[in-house]
PDB file of C-alpha atoms in Angstrom:
ATOM      1  CA  UNK A   1       0.000   0.000   0.000  1.00  0.00           C
ATOM      2  CA  UNK A   2       1.003   3.569  -0.567  1.00  0.00           C
ATOM      3  CA  UNK A   3       1.287   5.998   2.315  1.00  0.00           C
ATOM      4  CA  UNK A   4       1.588   9.751   2.265  1.00  0.00           C
ATOM      5  CA  UNK A   5       4.997  11.024   3.269  1.00  0.00           C
ATOM      6  CA  UNK A   6       4.845  12.498   6.775  1.00  0.00           C
ATOM      7  CA  UNK A   7       4.467  16.253   6.790  1.00  0.00           C
ATOM      8  CA  UNK A   8       4.098  18.056  10.087  1.00  0.00           C
ATOM      9  CA  UNK A   9       0.969  20.159  10.292  1.00  0.00           C
ATOM     10  CA  UNK A  10       0.036  23.028  12.619  1.00  0.00           C
ATOM     11  CA  UNK A  11       3.590  23.727  13.677  1.00  0.00           C
ATOM     12  CA  UNK A  12       3.846  26.529  16.227  1.00  0.00           C
ATOM     13  CA  UNK A  13       4.632  29.662  14.295  1.00  0.00           C
ATOM     14  CA  UNK A  14       5.976  32.549  16.397  1.00  0.00           C
ATOM     15  CA  UNK A  15       5.119  35.068  13.715  1.00  0.00           C
ATOM     16  CA  UNK A  16       2.112  37.243  13.289  1.00  0.00           C
ATOM     17  CA  UNK A  17       0.896  37.902   9.762  1.00  0.00           C
ATOM     18  CA  UNK A  18       0.558  41.595   9.122  1.00  0.00           C
ATOM     19  CA  UNK A  19      -0.196  43.735   6.115  1.00  0.00           C
ATOM     20  CA  UNK A  20       2.814  46.036   6.453  1.00  0.00           C
ATOM     21  CA  UNK A  21       4.393  46.949   3.133  1.00  0.00           C
ATOM     22  CA  UNK A  22       2.524  44.200   1.282  1.00  0.00           C
ATOM     23  CA  UNK A  23      -1.109  43.159   0.944  1.00  0.00           C
ATOM     24  CA  UNK A  24      -2.399  39.571   1.100  1.00  0.00           C
ATOM     25  CA  UNK A  25      -2.077  37.942  -2.294  1.00  0.00           C
ATOM     26  CA  UNK A  26      -4.332  35.545  -4.178  1.00  0.00           C
ATOM     27  CA  UNK A  27      -2.824  33.687  -7.113  1.00  0.00           C
ATOM     28  CA  UNK A  28      -4.755  31.869  -9.802  1.00  0.00           C
ATOM     29  CA  UNK A  29      -3.351  28.563 -11.026  1.00  0.00           C
ATOM     30  CA  UNK A  30      -0.184  29.258 -13.069  1.00  0.00           C
ATOM     31  CA  UNK A  31       0.124  32.714 -11.478  1.00  0.00           C
ATOM     32  CA  UNK A  32       3.746  33.706 -10.801  1.00  0.00           C
ATOM     33  CA  UNK A  33       4.601  35.071  -7.355  1.00  0.00           C
ATOM     34  CA  UNK A  34       8.195  36.013  -8.119  1.00  0.00           C
ATOM     35  CA  UNK A  35      11.120  35.427 -10.469  1.00  0.00           C
ATOM     36  CA  UNK A  36      14.750  34.820  -9.467  1.00  0.00           C
ATOM     37  CA  UNK A  37      16.683  38.018  -8.889  1.00  0.00           C
ATOM     38  CA  UNK A  38      13.619  40.033  -7.914  1.00  0.00           C
ATOM     39  CA  UNK A  39      13.219  41.638  -4.503  1.00  0.00           C
ATOM     40  CA  UNK A  40      10.115  41.479  -2.383  1.00  0.00           C
ATOM     41  CA  UNK A  41       8.289  40.148   0.648  1.00  0.00           C
ATOM     42  CA  UNK A  42       8.595  36.948   2.657  1.00  0.00           C
ATOM     43  CA  UNK A  43       5.232  35.168   2.521  1.00  0.00           C
ATOM     44  CA  UNK A  44       3.421  32.407   4.317  1.00  0.00           C
ATOM     45  CA  UNK A  45       1.356  30.096   2.104  1.00  0.00           C
ATOM     46  CA  UNK A  46      -2.099  29.703   3.646  1.00  0.00           C
ATOM     47  CA  UNK A  47      -3.949  27.724   0.960  1.00  0.00           C
ATOM     48  CA  UNK A  48      -2.985  26.023  -2.285  1.00  0.00           C
ATOM     49  CA  UNK A  49       0.402  24.853  -3.544  1.00  0.00           C
ATOM     50  CA  UNK A  50       3.366  26.473  -5.280  1.00  0.00           C
ATOM     51  CA  UNK A  51       6.169  25.016  -7.371  1.00  0.00           C
ATOM     52  CA  UNK A  52       9.719  26.342  -7.255  1.00  0.00           C
ATOM     53  CA  UNK A  53      11.847  26.308 -10.397  1.00  0.00           C
ATOM     54  CA  UNK A  54      15.491  26.984 -11.070  1.00  0.00           C
ATOM     55  CA  UNK A  55      15.903  29.214 -14.131  1.00  0.00           C
ATOM     56  CA  UNK A  56      19.088  29.048 -16.210  1.00  0.00           C
ATOM     57  CA  UNK A  57      20.704  31.795 -18.293  1.00  0.00           C
ATOM     58  CA  UNK A  58      18.665  30.733 -21.331  1.00  0.00           C
ATOM     59  CA  UNK A  59      15.412  31.068 -19.398  1.00  0.00           C
ATOM     60  CA  UNK A  60      14.780  27.322 -19.233  1.00  0.00           C
ATOM     61  CA  UNK A  61      13.089  26.158 -16.042  1.00  0.00           C
ATOM     62  CA  UNK A  62      13.694  23.016 -13.977  1.00  0.00           C
ATOM     63  CA  UNK A  63      11.431  21.857 -11.146  1.00  0.00           C
ATOM     64  CA  UNK A  64      13.194  22.318  -7.800  1.00  0.00           C
ATOM     65  CA  UNK A  65      10.630  22.223  -5.008  1.00  0.00           C
ATOM     66  CA  UNK A  66       7.049  22.099  -3.774  1.00  0.00           C
ATOM     67  CA  UNK A  67       5.490  24.449  -1.208  1.00  0.00           C
ATOM     68  CA  UNK A  68       2.336  23.618   0.756  1.00  0.00           C
ATOM     69  CA  UNK A  69       0.189  25.480   3.330  1.00  0.00           C
ATOM     70  CA  UNK A  70       2.228  26.583   6.327  1.00  0.00           C
ATOM     71  CA  UNK A  71       5.460  26.966   4.381  1.00  0.00           C
ATOM     72  CA  UNK A  72       7.441  30.185   4.192  1.00  0.00           C
ATOM     73  CA  UNK A  73       7.909  31.478   0.650  1.00  0.00           C
ATOM     74  CA  UNK A  74      10.907  33.595  -0.276  1.00  0.00           C
ATOM     75  CA  UNK A  75      12.834  33.128   2.942  1.00  0.00           C
ATOM     76  CA  UNK A  76      16.093  33.502   1.021  1.00  0.00           C
ATOM     77  CA  UNK A  77      15.309  37.209   0.795  1.00  0.00           C
ATOM     78  CA  UNK A  78      16.557  37.493   4.385  1.00  0.00           C
ATOM     79  CA  UNK A  79      20.093  36.401   3.486  1.00  0.00           C
ATOM     80  CA  UNK A  80      20.466  36.925  -0.268  1.00  0.00           C
ATOM     81  CA  UNK A  81      18.407  40.073  -0.610  1.00  0.00           C
ATOM     82  CA  UNK A  82      16.712  38.631  -3.725  1.00  0.00           C
ATOM     83  CA  UNK A  83      14.581  35.633  -4.612  1.00  0.00           C
ATOM     84  CA  UNK A  84      16.646  32.632  -5.722  1.00  0.00           C
ATOM     85  CA  UNK A  85      13.948  30.765  -7.664  1.00  0.00           C
ATOM     86  CA  UNK A  86      10.762  31.219  -9.609  1.00  0.00           C
ATOM     87  CA  UNK A  87       7.609  30.583  -7.548  1.00  0.00           C
ATOM     88  CA  UNK A  88       4.412  29.736  -9.397  1.00  0.00           C
ATOM     89  CA  UNK A  89       0.993  28.570  -8.217  1.00  0.00           C
ATOM     90  CA  UNK A  90       0.100  24.985  -9.075  1.00  0.00           C
ATOM     91  CA  UNK A  91      -3.513  25.560  -8.016  1.00  0.00           C
ATOM     92  CA  UNK A  92      -5.385  28.653  -6.764  1.00  0.00           C
ATOM     93  CA  UNK A  93      -3.356  29.830  -3.763  1.00  0.00           C
ATOM     94  CA  UNK A  94      -3.549  32.410  -0.984  1.00  0.00           C
ATOM     95  CA  UNK A  95      -0.539  33.991   0.717  1.00  0.00           C
ATOM     96  CA  UNK A  96      -0.079  36.467   3.545  1.00  0.00           C
ATOM     97  CA  UNK A  97       2.948  38.677   4.146  1.00  0.00           C
ATOM     98  CA  UNK A  98       5.048  37.696   7.155  1.00  0.00           C
ATOM     99  CA  UNK A  99       6.570  40.081   9.674  1.00  0.00           C
ATOM    100  CA  UNK A 100       8.090  39.142  13.008  1.00  0.00           C
ATOM    101  CA  UNK A 101       6.458  40.265  16.224  1.00  0.00           C
ATOM    102  CA  UNK A 102       9.628  42.222  16.931  1.00  0.00           C
ATOM    103  CA  UNK A 103       9.580  43.867  13.514  1.00  0.00           C
ATOM    104  CA  UNK A 104      13.063  42.624  12.694  1.00  0.00           C
ATOM    105  CA  UNK A 105      12.413  39.866  10.219  1.00  0.00           C
ATOM    106  CA  UNK A 106      11.605  36.169  10.499  1.00  0.00           C
ATOM    107  CA  UNK A 107      12.577  34.759  13.888  1.00  0.00           C
ATOM    108  CA  UNK A 108      15.196  31.974  14.223  1.00  0.00           C
ATOM    109  CA  UNK A 109      12.482  29.632  15.525  1.00  0.00           C
ATOM    110  CA  UNK A 110      10.306  30.143  12.458  1.00  0.00           C
ATOM    111  CA  UNK A 111      13.291  29.782  10.151  1.00  0.00           C
ATOM    112  CA  UNK A 112      14.186  26.473  11.825  1.00  0.00           C
ATOM    113  CA  UNK A 113      10.619  25.215  11.552  1.00  0.00           C
ATOM    114  CA  UNK A 114      10.592  26.102   7.870  1.00  0.00           C
ATOM    115  CA  UNK A 115      13.877  24.247   7.385  1.00  0.00           C
ATOM    116  CA  UNK A 116      12.515  21.111   9.076  1.00  0.00           C
ATOM    117  CA  UNK A 117       9.385  21.201   6.916  1.00  0.00           C
ATOM    118  CA  UNK A 118      11.458  21.563   3.752  1.00  0.00           C
ATOM    119  CA  UNK A 119      13.636  18.614   4.777  1.00  0.00           C
ATOM    120  CA  UNK A 120      10.495  16.521   5.153  1.00  0.00           C
ATOM    121  CA  UNK A 121       9.219  17.812   1.824  1.00  0.00           C
ATOM    122  CA  UNK A 122      12.473  16.857   0.114  1.00  0.00           C
ATOM    123  CA  UNK A 123      12.071  13.289   1.342  1.00  0.00           C
ATOM    124  CA  UNK A 124       8.478  13.253   0.101  1.00  0.00           C
ATOM    125  CA  UNK A 125       9.526  14.568  -3.309  1.00  0.00           C
ATOM    126  CA  UNK A 126      12.202  11.898  -3.608  1.00  0.00           C
ATOM    127  CA  UNK A 127       9.566   9.223  -3.025  1.00  0.00           C
ATOM    128  CA  UNK A 128       7.445  10.783  -5.772  1.00  0.00           C
ATOM    129  CA  UNK A 129      10.252  10.469  -8.307  1.00  0.00           C
ATOM    130  CA  UNK A 130      10.833   6.734  -7.863  1.00  0.00           C
ATOM    131  CA  UNK A 131       8.640   3.651  -8.196  1.00  0.00           C
ATOM    132  CA  UNK A 132       5.873   2.938 -10.674  1.00  0.00           C
ATOM    133  CA  UNK A 133       3.879   5.689 -12.347  1.00  0.00           C
ATOM    134  CA  UNK A 134       0.846   4.677 -10.258  1.00  0.00           C
ATOM    135  CA  UNK A 135       2.828   4.988  -7.033  1.00  0.00           C
ATOM    136  CA  UNK A 136       4.320   8.362  -7.944  1.00  0.00           C
ATOM    137  CA  UNK A 137       1.043   9.983  -8.968  1.00  0.00           C
ATOM    138  CA  UNK A 138      -0.792   8.512  -5.972  1.00  0.00           C
ATOM    139  CA  UNK A 139       1.806   9.873  -3.551  1.00  0.00           C
ATOM    140  CA  UNK A 140       1.526  13.311  -5.117  1.00  0.00           C
ATOM    141  CA  UNK A 141      -2.268  13.272  -4.820  1.00  0.00           C
ATOM    142  CA  UNK A 142      -2.041  12.253  -1.169  1.00  0.00           C
ATOM    143  CA  UNK A 143       0.407  15.044  -0.416  1.00  0.00           C
ATOM    144  CA  UNK A 144      -1.722  17.693  -2.131  1.00  0.00           C
ATOM    145  CA  UNK A 145      -4.960  16.423  -0.581  1.00  0.00           C
ATOM    146  CA  UNK A 146      -3.891  17.100   3.006  1.00  0.00           C
ATOM    147  CA  UNK A 147      -6.901  16.381   5.233  1.00  0.00           C
ATOM    148  CA  UNK A 148      -9.699  17.507   2.913  1.00  0.00           C
ATOM    149  CA  UNK A 149     -10.618  14.480   0.805  1.00  0.00           C
ATOM    150  CA  UNK A 150     -13.866  16.065  -0.375  1.00  0.00           C
ATOM    151  CA  UNK A 151     -12.160  18.954  -2.145  1.00  0.00           C
ATOM    152  CA  UNK A 152      -8.878  18.037  -3.787  1.00  0.00           C
ATOM    153  CA  UNK A 153      -7.608  20.496  -6.394  1.00  0.00           C
ATOM    154  CA  UNK A 154      -4.952  18.979  -8.648  1.00  0.00           C
ATOM    155  CA  UNK A 155      -2.473  20.744 -10.940  1.00  0.00           C
ATOM    156  CA  UNK A 156      -2.413  20.424 -14.711  1.00  0.00           C
ATOM    157  CA  UNK A 157      -0.832  17.289 -16.176  1.00  0.00           C
ATOM    158  CA  UNK A 158       2.412  19.031 -17.118  1.00  0.00           C
ATOM    159  CA  UNK A 159       3.031  20.155 -13.545  1.00  0.00           C
ATOM    160  CA  UNK A 160       2.225  16.697 -12.208  1.00  0.00           C
ATOM    161  CA  UNK A 161       4.621  15.214 -14.755  1.00  0.00           C
ATOM    162  CA  UNK A 162       7.406  17.617 -13.749  1.00  0.00           C
ATOM    163  CA  UNK A 163       6.999  16.810 -10.052  1.00  0.00           C
ATOM    164  CA  UNK A 164       6.865  13.027 -10.525  1.00  0.00           C
ATOM    165  CA  UNK A 165       9.516  12.924 -13.287  1.00  0.00           C
ATOM    166  CA  UNK A 166       7.106  11.179 -15.650  1.00  0.00           C
ATOM    167  CA  UNK A 167       5.931  11.833 -19.198  1.00  0.00           C
ATOM    168  CA  UNK A 168       2.603  13.651 -19.444  1.00  0.00           C
ATOM    169  CA  UNK A 169       1.154  10.628 -21.231  1.00  0.00           C
ATOM    170  CA  UNK A 170       2.039   8.421 -18.257  1.00  0.00           C
ATOM    171  CA  UNK A 171       0.373  10.787 -15.804  1.00  0.00           C
ATOM    172  CA  UNK A 172      -2.711  10.968 -18.017  1.00  0.00           C
ATOM    173  CA  UNK A 173      -2.979   7.162 -18.104  1.00  0.00           C
ATOM    174  CA  UNK A 174      -2.670   6.913 -14.327  1.00  0.00           C
ATOM    175  CA  UNK A 175      -5.294   9.606 -13.793  1.00  0.00           C
ATOM    176  CA  UNK A 176      -7.683   7.729 -16.075  1.00  0.00           C
ATOM    177  CA  UNK A 177      -7.076   4.528 -14.109  1.00  0.00           C
ATOM    178  CA  UNK A 178      -7.667   6.241 -10.772  1.00  0.00           C
ATOM    179  CA  UNK A 179     -10.951   7.700 -12.031  1.00  0.00           C
ATOM    180  CA  UNK A 180     -12.038   4.311 -13.329  1.00  0.00           C
ATOM    181  CA  UNK A 181     -11.158   2.724  -9.977  1.00  0.00           C
ATOM    182  CA  UNK A 182     -13.246   5.310  -8.108  1.00  0.00           C
ATOM    183  CA  UNK A 183     -10.236   6.808  -6.336  1.00  0.00           C
ATOM    184  CA  UNK A 184     -10.884  10.216  -7.902  1.00  0.00           C
ATOM    185  CA  UNK A 185     -14.430  11.466  -8.336  1.00  0.00           C
ATOM    186  CA  UNK A 186     -14.983  14.487 -10.568  1.00  0.00           C
ATOM    187  CA  UNK A 187     -16.689  17.296  -8.634  1.00  0.00           C
ATOM    188  CA  UNK A 188     -17.907  19.080 -11.772  1.00  0.00           C
ATOM    189  CA  UNK A 189     -15.193  21.744 -11.879  1.00  0.00           C
ATOM    190  CA  UNK A 190     -11.917  21.524 -13.731  1.00  0.00           C
ATOM    191  CA  UNK A 191      -9.167  19.873 -11.626  1.00  0.00           C
ATOM    192  CA  UNK A 192     -11.489  19.504  -8.597  1.00  0.00           C
ATOM    193  CA  UNK A 193     -11.996  15.997  -7.225  1.00  0.00           C
ATOM    194  CA  UNK A 194     -13.159  14.029  -4.224  1.00  0.00           C
ATOM    195  CA  UNK A 195     -10.617  11.450  -3.067  1.00  0.00           C
ATOM    196  CA  UNK A 196     -11.392   7.896  -1.961  1.00  0.00           C
ATOM    197  CA  UNK A 197      -8.194   6.733  -0.271  1.00  0.00           C
ATOM    198  CA  UNK A 198      -9.261   3.096   0.013  1.00  0.00           C
ATOM    199  CA  UNK A 199      -9.140   2.918  -3.785  1.00  0.00           C
ATOM    200  CA  UNK A 200      -6.036   5.068  -4.187  1.00  0.00           C
ATOM    201  CA  UNK A 201      -4.051   2.859  -1.810  1.00  0.00           C
ATOM    202  CA  UNK A 202      -4.666  -0.269  -3.894  1.00  0.00           C
ATOM    203  CA  UNK A 203      -1.476  -2.154  -4.775  1.00  0.00           C
ATOM    204  CA  UNK A 204       0.073  -1.363  -8.177  1.00  0.00           C
ATOM    205  CA  UNK A 205      -0.834  -4.838  -9.454  1.00  0.00           C
ATOM    206  CA  UNK A 206      -4.527  -3.885  -9.266  1.00  0.00           C
ATOM    207  CA  UNK A 207      -3.957  -0.938 -11.567  1.00  0.00           C
ATOM    208  CA  UNK A 208      -2.142  -3.196 -14.033  1.00  0.00           C
ATOM    209  CA  UNK A 209      -5.264  -5.328 -14.316  1.00  0.00           C
ATOM    210  CA  UNK A 210      -7.137  -2.335 -15.716  1.00  0.00           C
ATOM    211  CA  UNK A 211      -4.980  -2.255 -18.817  1.00  0.00           C
ATOM    212  CA  UNK A 212      -2.666   0.469 -20.105  1.00  0.00           C
TER     213      UNK A 212
END
């Protein structure tokens, strides 16, 4: 059976979110929060999911990380003075600007918590880039679902393929199989599903029986 990689939720966060110098931000899917080299605000992701990409001199992008609710976004601003990567919304996302209670930047405690979360996320991402296509896509869905199985918003196929290191055609086939198995139930809006974990956690051999 597949299991979601452990991600700590509701970590104590010794920051208050304030609208000083920056307003709360809502991003539509594919909306870009920042590009590398730009300056701006440190954010906390409240809802949704963002992808981080490294951008080379030619402008080509390579997937480098996944941010989920509770994560700090743009923390490198505190040491580098600029954003190091491109941050783009995978699904509709909401962010709030972060300011320390002392007014002097993100506290060491919050920075450490963010580091621990990103270490856990790295391990989860590694698990999503190995194994069968069914295992990779299922792990990604579990990670994005969090605790709300009745309202799971999934990214477009290309983003899912980048995260899982699969071809788009492979992701499309797996998604079709999961829908046929009843693991994903279309909620009538694009990319919005209800999740049935008992079907999603079926062993890979069961998916093979459904054909390619």
